[in-house]
Amino acid sequence: MNSDHLDLTGDPIEGVVSQTVFQNSFVMFQSHSVADKTFHSIAPASGGGSVMLAVDSQNRIALVRQERPAVRRHTWEAPRGGREAGEKPIDTAIRELYEETGIAADPSSVTSLGRIEADTGLISSELWLFFARVEEGELGSFEDDRGEIDIARWFSAERVVEACLSGEITDAFTVIAVLKAKALGFLGN
């Protein structure tokens, strides 16, 4: 059998029994039993989220500097966030871009880059990736409602791709969105 013709989306696992062990407004911890084995996972309480890779006419990417205590440092990332109840992934991406940078994306300029699952062995969450051509705008220092973002800046697409490949940018969602956009020709040659 030629392995190039296999369906790589994955088959459902039958008989999984899941139970929420702990939940707050941000995260759920779950226990899953299947075939006499127990596994644990983490899921965002929102159920998932979206990332927006916004690129202007000068082929610059808008990134935000996030305070990330889990990795004990600030990281540069594409704007992203969790879905609100009943919100479509594209609407989450547009909202998060505006909330984190002040840039308003026209829905007709937004292209889906698909969805990803961050760590299928531990995290039960899907994240949608989007690309948008946006108008140039002033980005600068500000504070979001949770105090996590302190600055938004434009970087050349070439510099961001280089930073993703070198390991300078380590946020997986940003790396995947940037490299998918590059592979699809959205960031030029």
XYZ file of N, CA and C in Angstrom:
567
model
N 0.835 -1.172 0.000
C 0.000 0.000 0.000
C 0.885 1.241 0.000
N 0.594 2.195 -0.874
C 1.333 3.443 -0.954
C 0.902 4.346 0.196
N 1.826 4.714 1.075
C 1.486 5.506 2.263
C 1.044 6.921 1.919
N 1.345 7.413 0.710
C 0.909 8.751 0.320
C -0.606 8.835 0.153
N -1.285 7.692 0.066
C -2.726 7.697 -0.146
C -3.510 7.421 1.130
N -2.847 7.341 2.264
C -3.539 7.125 3.528
C -4.234 8.405 3.974
N -5.388 8.268 4.613
C -6.081 9.399 5.216
C -5.345 9.744 6.503
N -4.801 10.933 6.579
C -3.986 11.323 7.727
C -4.752 12.124 8.777
N -6.086 12.220 8.638
C -6.861 13.000 9.605
C -7.047 12.272 10.920
N -6.900 10.976 10.957
C -7.024 10.208 12.204
C -8.416 9.644 12.394
N -8.475 8.402 12.850
C -9.752 7.739 13.113
C -10.204 8.049 14.533
N -11.534 8.143 14.757
C -12.011 8.367 16.127
C -11.702 7.160 17.019
N -11.465 7.411 18.293
C -11.254 6.336 19.260
C -12.598 6.046 19.913
N -13.028 4.806 19.846
C -14.316 4.398 20.409
C -14.176 4.119 21.898
N -15.226 4.397 22.651
C -15.291 4.017 24.060
C -14.555 4.906 25.030
N -14.238 6.122 24.646
C -13.557 7.042 25.557
C -14.590 7.621 26.528
N -14.287 7.526 27.804
C -15.137 8.120 28.841
C -14.341 9.261 29.466
N -14.891 10.484 29.369
C -14.177 11.670 29.862
C -14.901 12.282 31.045
N -14.095 12.842 31.943
C -14.640 13.478 33.134
C -13.817 14.727 33.437
N -14.500 15.846 33.705
C -13.810 17.067 34.092
C -13.449 16.975 35.569
N -12.165 17.105 35.869
C -11.652 16.999 37.234
C -11.632 18.384 37.905
N -11.295 19.418 37.135
C -11.220 20.785 37.647
C -11.503 21.735 36.500
N -12.172 22.855 36.804
C -12.414 23.868 35.789
C -12.514 25.237 36.442
N -11.899 26.232 35.794
C -12.111 27.620 36.177
C -12.444 28.400 34.912
N -12.366 29.708 34.936
C -12.772 30.488 33.764
C -11.796 30.393 32.595
N -10.589 29.846 32.825
C -9.588 29.760 31.764
C -9.293 28.351 31.275
N -9.345 27.354 32.180
C -8.843 26.030 31.824
C -9.659 24.919 32.474
N -9.670 23.767 31.809
C -10.281 22.552 32.359
C -9.207 21.468 32.397
N -9.204 20.677 33.463
C -8.363 19.488 33.544
C -9.304 18.300 33.450
N -9.012 17.379 32.535
C -9.894 16.245 32.309
C -9.160 14.928 32.432
N -9.926 13.894 32.785
C -9.431 12.527 32.858
C -10.195 11.728 31.807
N -9.483 10.912 31.047
C -10.093 10.117 29.971
C -9.736 8.649 30.173
N -10.735 7.795 30.162
C -10.511 6.351 30.289
C -10.896 5.667 28.993
N -10.022 4.746 28.569
C -10.299 3.948 27.384
C -9.498 2.657 27.496
N -10.162 1.557 27.295
C -9.514 0.238 27.299
C -8.589 0.045 28.504
N -9.095 0.254 29.698
C -8.347 0.057 30.942
C -7.121 0.951 31.101
N -7.074 2.041 30.358
C -5.988 3.017 30.491
C -6.603 4.366 30.835
N -5.874 5.174 31.580
C -6.338 6.512 31.917
C -5.333 7.535 31.415
N -5.859 8.590 30.813
C -5.047 9.684 30.288
C -5.597 10.982 30.850
N -4.773 12.006 30.885
C -5.207 13.307 31.364
C -4.928 14.358 30.295
N -5.780 15.377 30.285
C -5.583 16.453 29.324
C -5.993 17.782 29.933
N -5.551 18.822 29.262
C -5.869 20.198 29.608
C -6.630 20.772 28.419
N -7.636 21.576 28.691
C -8.376 22.234 27.614
C -8.712 23.649 28.047
N -8.637 24.600 27.110
C -9.083 25.941 27.479
C -10.589 25.918 27.719
N -11.044 26.676 28.712
C -12.472 26.708 29.018
C -13.286 27.240 27.842
N -12.655 28.057 26.992
C -13.364 28.624 25.841
C -13.603 27.582 24.755
N -12.887 26.454 24.811
C -13.051 25.420 23.797
C -12.121 25.571 22.609
N -11.436 26.659 22.496
C -10.513 26.843 21.382
C -10.321 28.318 21.091
N -9.604 28.606 20.042
C -9.345 29.999 19.734
C -8.875 30.195 18.315
N -8.381 31.384 18.055
C -7.936 31.755 16.712
C -6.689 32.620 16.785
N -5.894 32.535 15.717
C -4.696 33.345 15.526
C -4.887 34.150 14.253
N -4.460 35.413 14.262
C -4.537 36.237 13.050
C -3.146 36.703 12.657
N -2.696 36.295 11.488
C -1.439 36.772 10.930
C -1.798 37.935 10.012
N -1.564 39.146 10.485
C -1.929 40.357 9.745
C -0.703 40.918 9.042
N -0.841 41.145 7.731
C 0.272 41.621 6.908
C -0.184 42.861 6.142
N 0.643 43.912 6.173
C 0.269 45.152 5.490
C 0.850 45.206 4.075
N 0.633 46.325 3.386
C 1.065 46.459 1.986
C 2.579 46.499 1.834
N 3.305 46.749 2.911
C 4.773 46.733 2.877
C 5.321 45.352 3.225
N 4.433 44.360 3.293
C 4.791 42.981 3.643
C 5.399 42.897 5.041
N 4.777 43.648 5.962
C 5.166 43.611 7.368
C 4.093 42.864 8.157
N 4.535 42.128 9.161
C 3.639 41.337 10.008
C 3.491 42.033 11.352
N 2.252 42.141 11.826
C 1.985 42.715 13.141
C 2.160 41.630 14.202
N 3.078 41.868 15.135
C 3.281 40.953 16.268
C 3.079 41.717 17.566
N 2.677 40.986 18.598
C 2.512 41.578 19.918
C 3.480 40.904 20.882
N 3.981 41.700 21.816
C 4.857 41.143 22.841
C 3.979 40.728 24.020
N 3.999 39.426 24.320
C 3.156 38.854 25.371
C 3.989 38.524 26.594
N 3.411 38.756 27.750
C 4.031 38.312 28.998
C 3.591 36.864 29.203
N 4.534 35.924 29.216
C 4.209 34.507 29.328
C 4.925 33.896 30.536
N 4.319 33.979 31.715
C 4.938 33.416 32.920
C 5.237 31.914 32.811
N 4.457 31.171 32.029
C 4.692 29.723 31.908
C 6.082 29.420 31.363
N 6.598 30.295 30.502
C 7.946 30.094 29.958
C 8.940 31.121 30.532
N 8.463 31.890 31.492
C 9.275 32.841 32.260
C 9.937 33.933 31.418
N 9.223 34.398 30.392
C 9.763 35.483 29.571
C 8.662 36.096 28.709
N 8.997 37.190 28.063
C 8.105 37.789 27.081
C 8.345 37.091 25.736
N 7.300 36.947 24.955
C 7.442 36.338 23.631
C 6.752 37.224 22.594
N 7.268 37.198 21.378
C 6.624 37.893 20.253
C 5.724 36.891 19.554
N 4.469 37.264 19.380
C 3.460 36.346 18.841
C 2.497 37.082 17.911
N 1.859 36.313 17.053
C 0.732 36.839 16.280
C -0.445 36.998 17.240
N -1.279 38.005 17.051
C -2.439 38.175 17.926
C -3.320 36.926 17.925
N -3.792 36.571 19.133
C -4.647 35.388 19.244
C -5.438 35.435 20.532
N -6.447 34.580 20.587
C -7.227 34.502 21.811
C -8.318 33.464 21.710
N -9.016 33.278 22.819
C -10.075 32.278 22.922
C -11.391 32.760 22.354
N -12.167 31.786 21.864
C -13.494 32.073 21.320
C -14.469 32.393 22.437
N -15.322 33.342 22.174
C -16.433 33.633 23.070
C -17.596 32.732 22.673
N -18.521 32.526 23.579
C -19.665 31.637 23.326
C -20.372 32.020 22.028
N -20.543 31.024 21.145
C -21.251 31.211 19.886
C -20.468 31.932 18.802
N -19.233 32.286 19.072
C -18.426 33.041 18.114
C -17.786 32.106 17.092
N -17.778 32.520 15.829
C -17.112 31.768 14.772
C -15.610 32.029 14.851
N -14.791 31.040 14.475
C -13.331 31.231 14.543
C -12.836 32.480 13.812
N -13.384 32.784 12.635
C -12.936 33.967 11.893
C -13.252 35.242 12.659
N -14.406 35.272 13.337
C -14.774 36.449 14.120
C -13.859 36.614 15.331
N -13.448 35.490 15.927
C -12.493 35.546 17.040
C -11.180 36.161 16.564
N -10.693 35.715 15.403
C -9.420 36.210 14.878
C -9.486 37.714 14.617
N -10.574 38.172 14.009
C -10.739 39.596 13.709
C -10.825 40.406 15.008
N -11.593 39.912 15.971
C -11.739 40.596 17.261
C -10.405 40.681 17.991
N -9.681 39.560 18.053
C -8.402 39.543 18.771
C -7.381 40.473 18.116
N -7.346 40.505 16.795
C -6.430 41.415 16.103
C -6.715 42.854 16.518
N -7.993 43.224 16.532
C -8.366 44.588 16.906
C -8.050 44.871 18.380
N -8.406 43.945 19.259
C -8.173 44.145 20.692
C -6.689 44.270 21.024
N -5.845 43.515 20.326
C -4.429 43.470 20.679
C -3.556 44.456 19.908
N -4.076 44.984 18.771
C -3.249 45.893 17.967
C -3.964 47.171 17.556
N -5.288 47.181 17.608
C -6.049 48.319 17.111
C -6.288 48.258 15.614
N -5.846 47.194 14.954
C -6.031 47.041 13.511
C -7.369 46.358 13.242
N -8.162 46.971 12.363
C -9.449 46.380 11.973
C -9.267 45.661 10.636
N -9.533 44.360 10.625
C -9.420 43.574 9.392
C -10.789 43.470 8.732
N -10.829 43.701 7.435
C -12.047 43.511 6.659
C -12.239 42.001 6.482
N -13.397 41.462 6.868
C -13.602 40.008 6.743
C -13.336 39.467 5.332
N -13.544 40.305 4.305
C -13.302 39.827 2.932
C -11.813 39.676 2.633
N -10.940 40.241 3.499
C -9.492 40.127 3.278
C -8.879 38.956 4.051
N -9.718 38.208 4.775
C -9.230 37.151 5.650
C -9.288 35.797 4.938
N -8.199 35.046 5.041
C -8.103 33.706 4.463
C -7.783 32.708 5.567
N -8.472 31.591 5.570
C -8.179 30.555 6.560
C -6.907 29.814 6.183
N -6.046 29.606 7.173
C -4.849 28.773 6.999
C -5.080 27.392 7.601
N -6.316 27.121 8.046
C -6.660 25.812 8.597
C -6.639 25.810 10.112
N -6.813 24.636 10.677
C -6.830 24.511 12.129
C -5.711 23.582 12.568
N -5.298 23.775 13.824
C -4.259 22.931 14.399
C -4.671 22.514 15.803
N -4.059 21.475 16.286
C -4.196 21.034 17.675
C -2.800 21.089 18.268
N -2.652 21.884 19.324
C -1.322 22.241 19.831
C -0.475 21.057 20.277
N -1.034 20.177 21.066
C -0.294 19.037 21.603
C -1.316 17.937 21.844
N -1.522 17.081 20.870
C -2.597 16.087 20.936
C -2.403 15.053 22.036
N -1.245 15.007 22.640
C -1.014 14.091 23.747
C -1.386 14.680 25.098
N -1.590 15.993 25.158
C -1.843 16.641 26.441
C -2.976 17.659 26.395
N -3.105 18.393 25.291
C -4.047 19.507 25.228
C -5.198 19.179 24.288
N -6.399 19.317 24.803
C -7.609 19.070 24.019
C -8.159 20.409 23.546
N -7.636 20.884 22.445
C -8.028 22.202 21.966
C -7.695 22.333 20.492
N -8.564 23.042 19.783
C -8.239 23.350 18.400
C -8.091 24.850 18.266
N -7.178 25.242 17.416
C -6.926 26.642 17.170
C -6.967 26.861 15.669
N -7.715 27.871 15.264
C -7.832 28.211 13.847
C -6.820 29.291 13.509
N -6.175 29.143 12.359
C -5.177 30.099 11.891
C -5.753 30.890 10.716
N -5.557 32.206 10.734
C -6.052 33.061 9.664
C -4.959 34.017 9.214
N -5.081 34.433 7.962
C -4.181 35.401 7.337
C -5.045 36.544 6.826
N -4.583 37.775 6.992
C -5.326 38.924 6.458
C -4.371 39.972 5.935
N -4.728 40.547 4.797
C -4.059 41.742 4.306
C -4.774 42.902 4.967
N -4.025 43.764 5.613
C -4.623 44.862 6.363
C -4.001 46.192 5.949
N -4.670 47.274 6.315
C -4.153 48.618 6.099
C -3.024 48.859 7.092
N -2.075 49.649 6.674
C -1.005 50.020 7.585
C -1.614 50.825 8.721
N -1.054 50.670 9.876
C -1.547 51.426 11.015
C -0.445 51.645 12.022
N -0.676 52.587 12.895
C 0.270 52.856 13.970
C 0.133 51.789 15.039
N 1.219 51.184 15.384
C 1.253 50.227 16.480
C 2.191 50.785 17.534
N 1.927 50.485 18.767
C 2.812 50.998 19.797
C 2.521 50.397 21.148
N 2.865 51.120 22.176
C 2.697 50.645 23.545
C 1.261 50.815 24.000
N 0.760 49.832 24.692
C -0.561 49.902 25.287
C -0.692 48.745 26.254
N -1.779 48.697 26.976
C -2.014 47.584 27.896
C -3.379 47.000 27.588
N -3.435 45.687 27.386
C -4.721 45.044 27.164
C -5.434 44.897 28.505
N -6.660 44.401 28.468
C -7.474 44.333 29.683
C -6.912 43.399 30.754
N -6.018 42.472 30.383
C -5.429 41.559 31.380
C -3.978 41.905 31.690
N -3.468 42.962 31.054
C -2.107 43.389 31.343
C -1.037 42.489 30.757
N -1.370 41.685 29.749
C -0.404 40.746 29.181
C 0.401 41.348 28.033
N -0.218 42.231 27.262
C 0.437 42.768 26.074
C 0.888 44.184 26.373
N 2.167 44.466 26.120
C 2.620 45.813 26.398
C 3.046 46.561 25.147
N 3.187 45.845 24.035
C 3.595 46.527 22.811
C 3.205 45.695 21.594
N 2.866 46.381 20.525
C 2.604 45.747 19.233
C 3.501 46.445 18.217
N 4.103 45.668 17.323
C 5.038 46.246 16.346
C 4.904 45.558 14.999
N 5.291 46.286 13.977
C 5.416 45.721 12.632
C 6.839 45.193 12.461
N 6.973 44.013 11.871
C 8.263 43.434 11.505
C 8.181 42.979 10.052
N 9.278 43.073 9.324
C 9.250 42.589 7.935
C 8.940 41.098 7.931
N 8.185 40.658 6.930
C 7.846 39.233 6.833
C 9.122 38.401 6.748
N 10.116 38.893 6.032
C 11.388 38.171 5.911
C 12.028 37.957 7.284
N 12.003 39.000 8.124
C 12.597 38.901 9.460
C 11.832 37.925 10.341
N 10.488 37.931 10.236
C 9.673 37.031 11.051
C 9.875 35.584 10.622
N 9.925 35.331 9.324
C 10.183 33.967 8.842
C 11.542 33.494 9.359
N 12.551 34.343 9.240
C 13.896 34.007 9.733
C 13.861 33.682 11.234
N 13.124 34.487 12.008
C 13.042 34.280 13.460
C 12.305 32.983 13.797
N 11.321 32.620 12.979
C 10.616 31.348 13.197
C 11.535 30.165 12.892
N 12.300 30.256 11.830
C 13.189 29.160 11.444
C 14.391 29.023 12.377
N 14.861 30.130 12.942
C 16.049 30.084 13.798
C 15.721 29.697 15.240
N 14.440 29.727 15.606
C 14.062 29.425 16.979
C 13.976 30.646 17.861
N 14.159 31.818 17.287
C 14.002 33.064 18.036
C 12.544 33.256 18.454
N 11.630 33.019 17.526
C 10.204 32.990 17.837
C 9.864 31.529 18.106
N 9.360 31.261 19.312
C 9.106 29.873 19.712
C 7.630 29.554 19.914
N 6.762 30.577 19.890
C 5.334 30.310 20.041
C 4.872 29.463 18.859
N 4.415 28.243 19.146
C 4.070 27.291 18.086
C 2.985 27.813 17.154
N 1.996 28.506 17.703
C 0.901 29.005 16.862
C 1.418 30.030 15.861
N 2.291 30.906 16.314
C 2.860 31.913 15.425
C 3.759 31.259 14.384
N 4.619 30.350 14.821
C 5.524 29.671 13.890
C 4.728 28.957 12.792
N 3.709 28.230 13.175
C 2.921 27.485 12.187
C 2.191 28.430 11.247
N 1.569 29.483 11.778
C 0.851 30.432 10.920
C 1.799 31.096 9.927
N 2.959 31.520 10.403
C 3.936 32.188 9.534
C 4.436 31.231 8.456
N 4.820 30.021 8.838
C 5.376 29.094 7.853
C 4.315 28.576 6.879
N 3.065 28.419 7.328
C 1.987 28.052 6.398
C 1.738 29.184 5.400
N 1.694 30.421 5.911
C 1.485 31.565 5.017
C 2.630 31.679 4.006
N 3.845 31.439 4.438
C 5.001 31.466 3.544
C 4.893 30.362 2.496
N 4.568 29.151 2.945
C 4.461 28.006 2.005
C 3.342 28.214 0.989
N 2.293 28.921 1.375
C 1.164 29.174 0.476
C 1.384 30.407 -0.415
N 2.529 31.071 -0.261
C 2.861 32.199 -1.115
C 2.286 33.531 -0.666
N 1.749 33.622 0.532
C 1.159 34.870 1.008
C 2.191 35.894 1.457
N 3.433 35.461 1.707
C 4.469 36.355 2.196
C 5.541 36.646 1.159
N 5.272 36.358 -0.077
C 6.246 36.590 -1.135
C 7.250 35.454 -1.222
N 8.271 35.668 -2.044
C 9.267 34.614 -2.283
C 10.169 34.418 -1.142
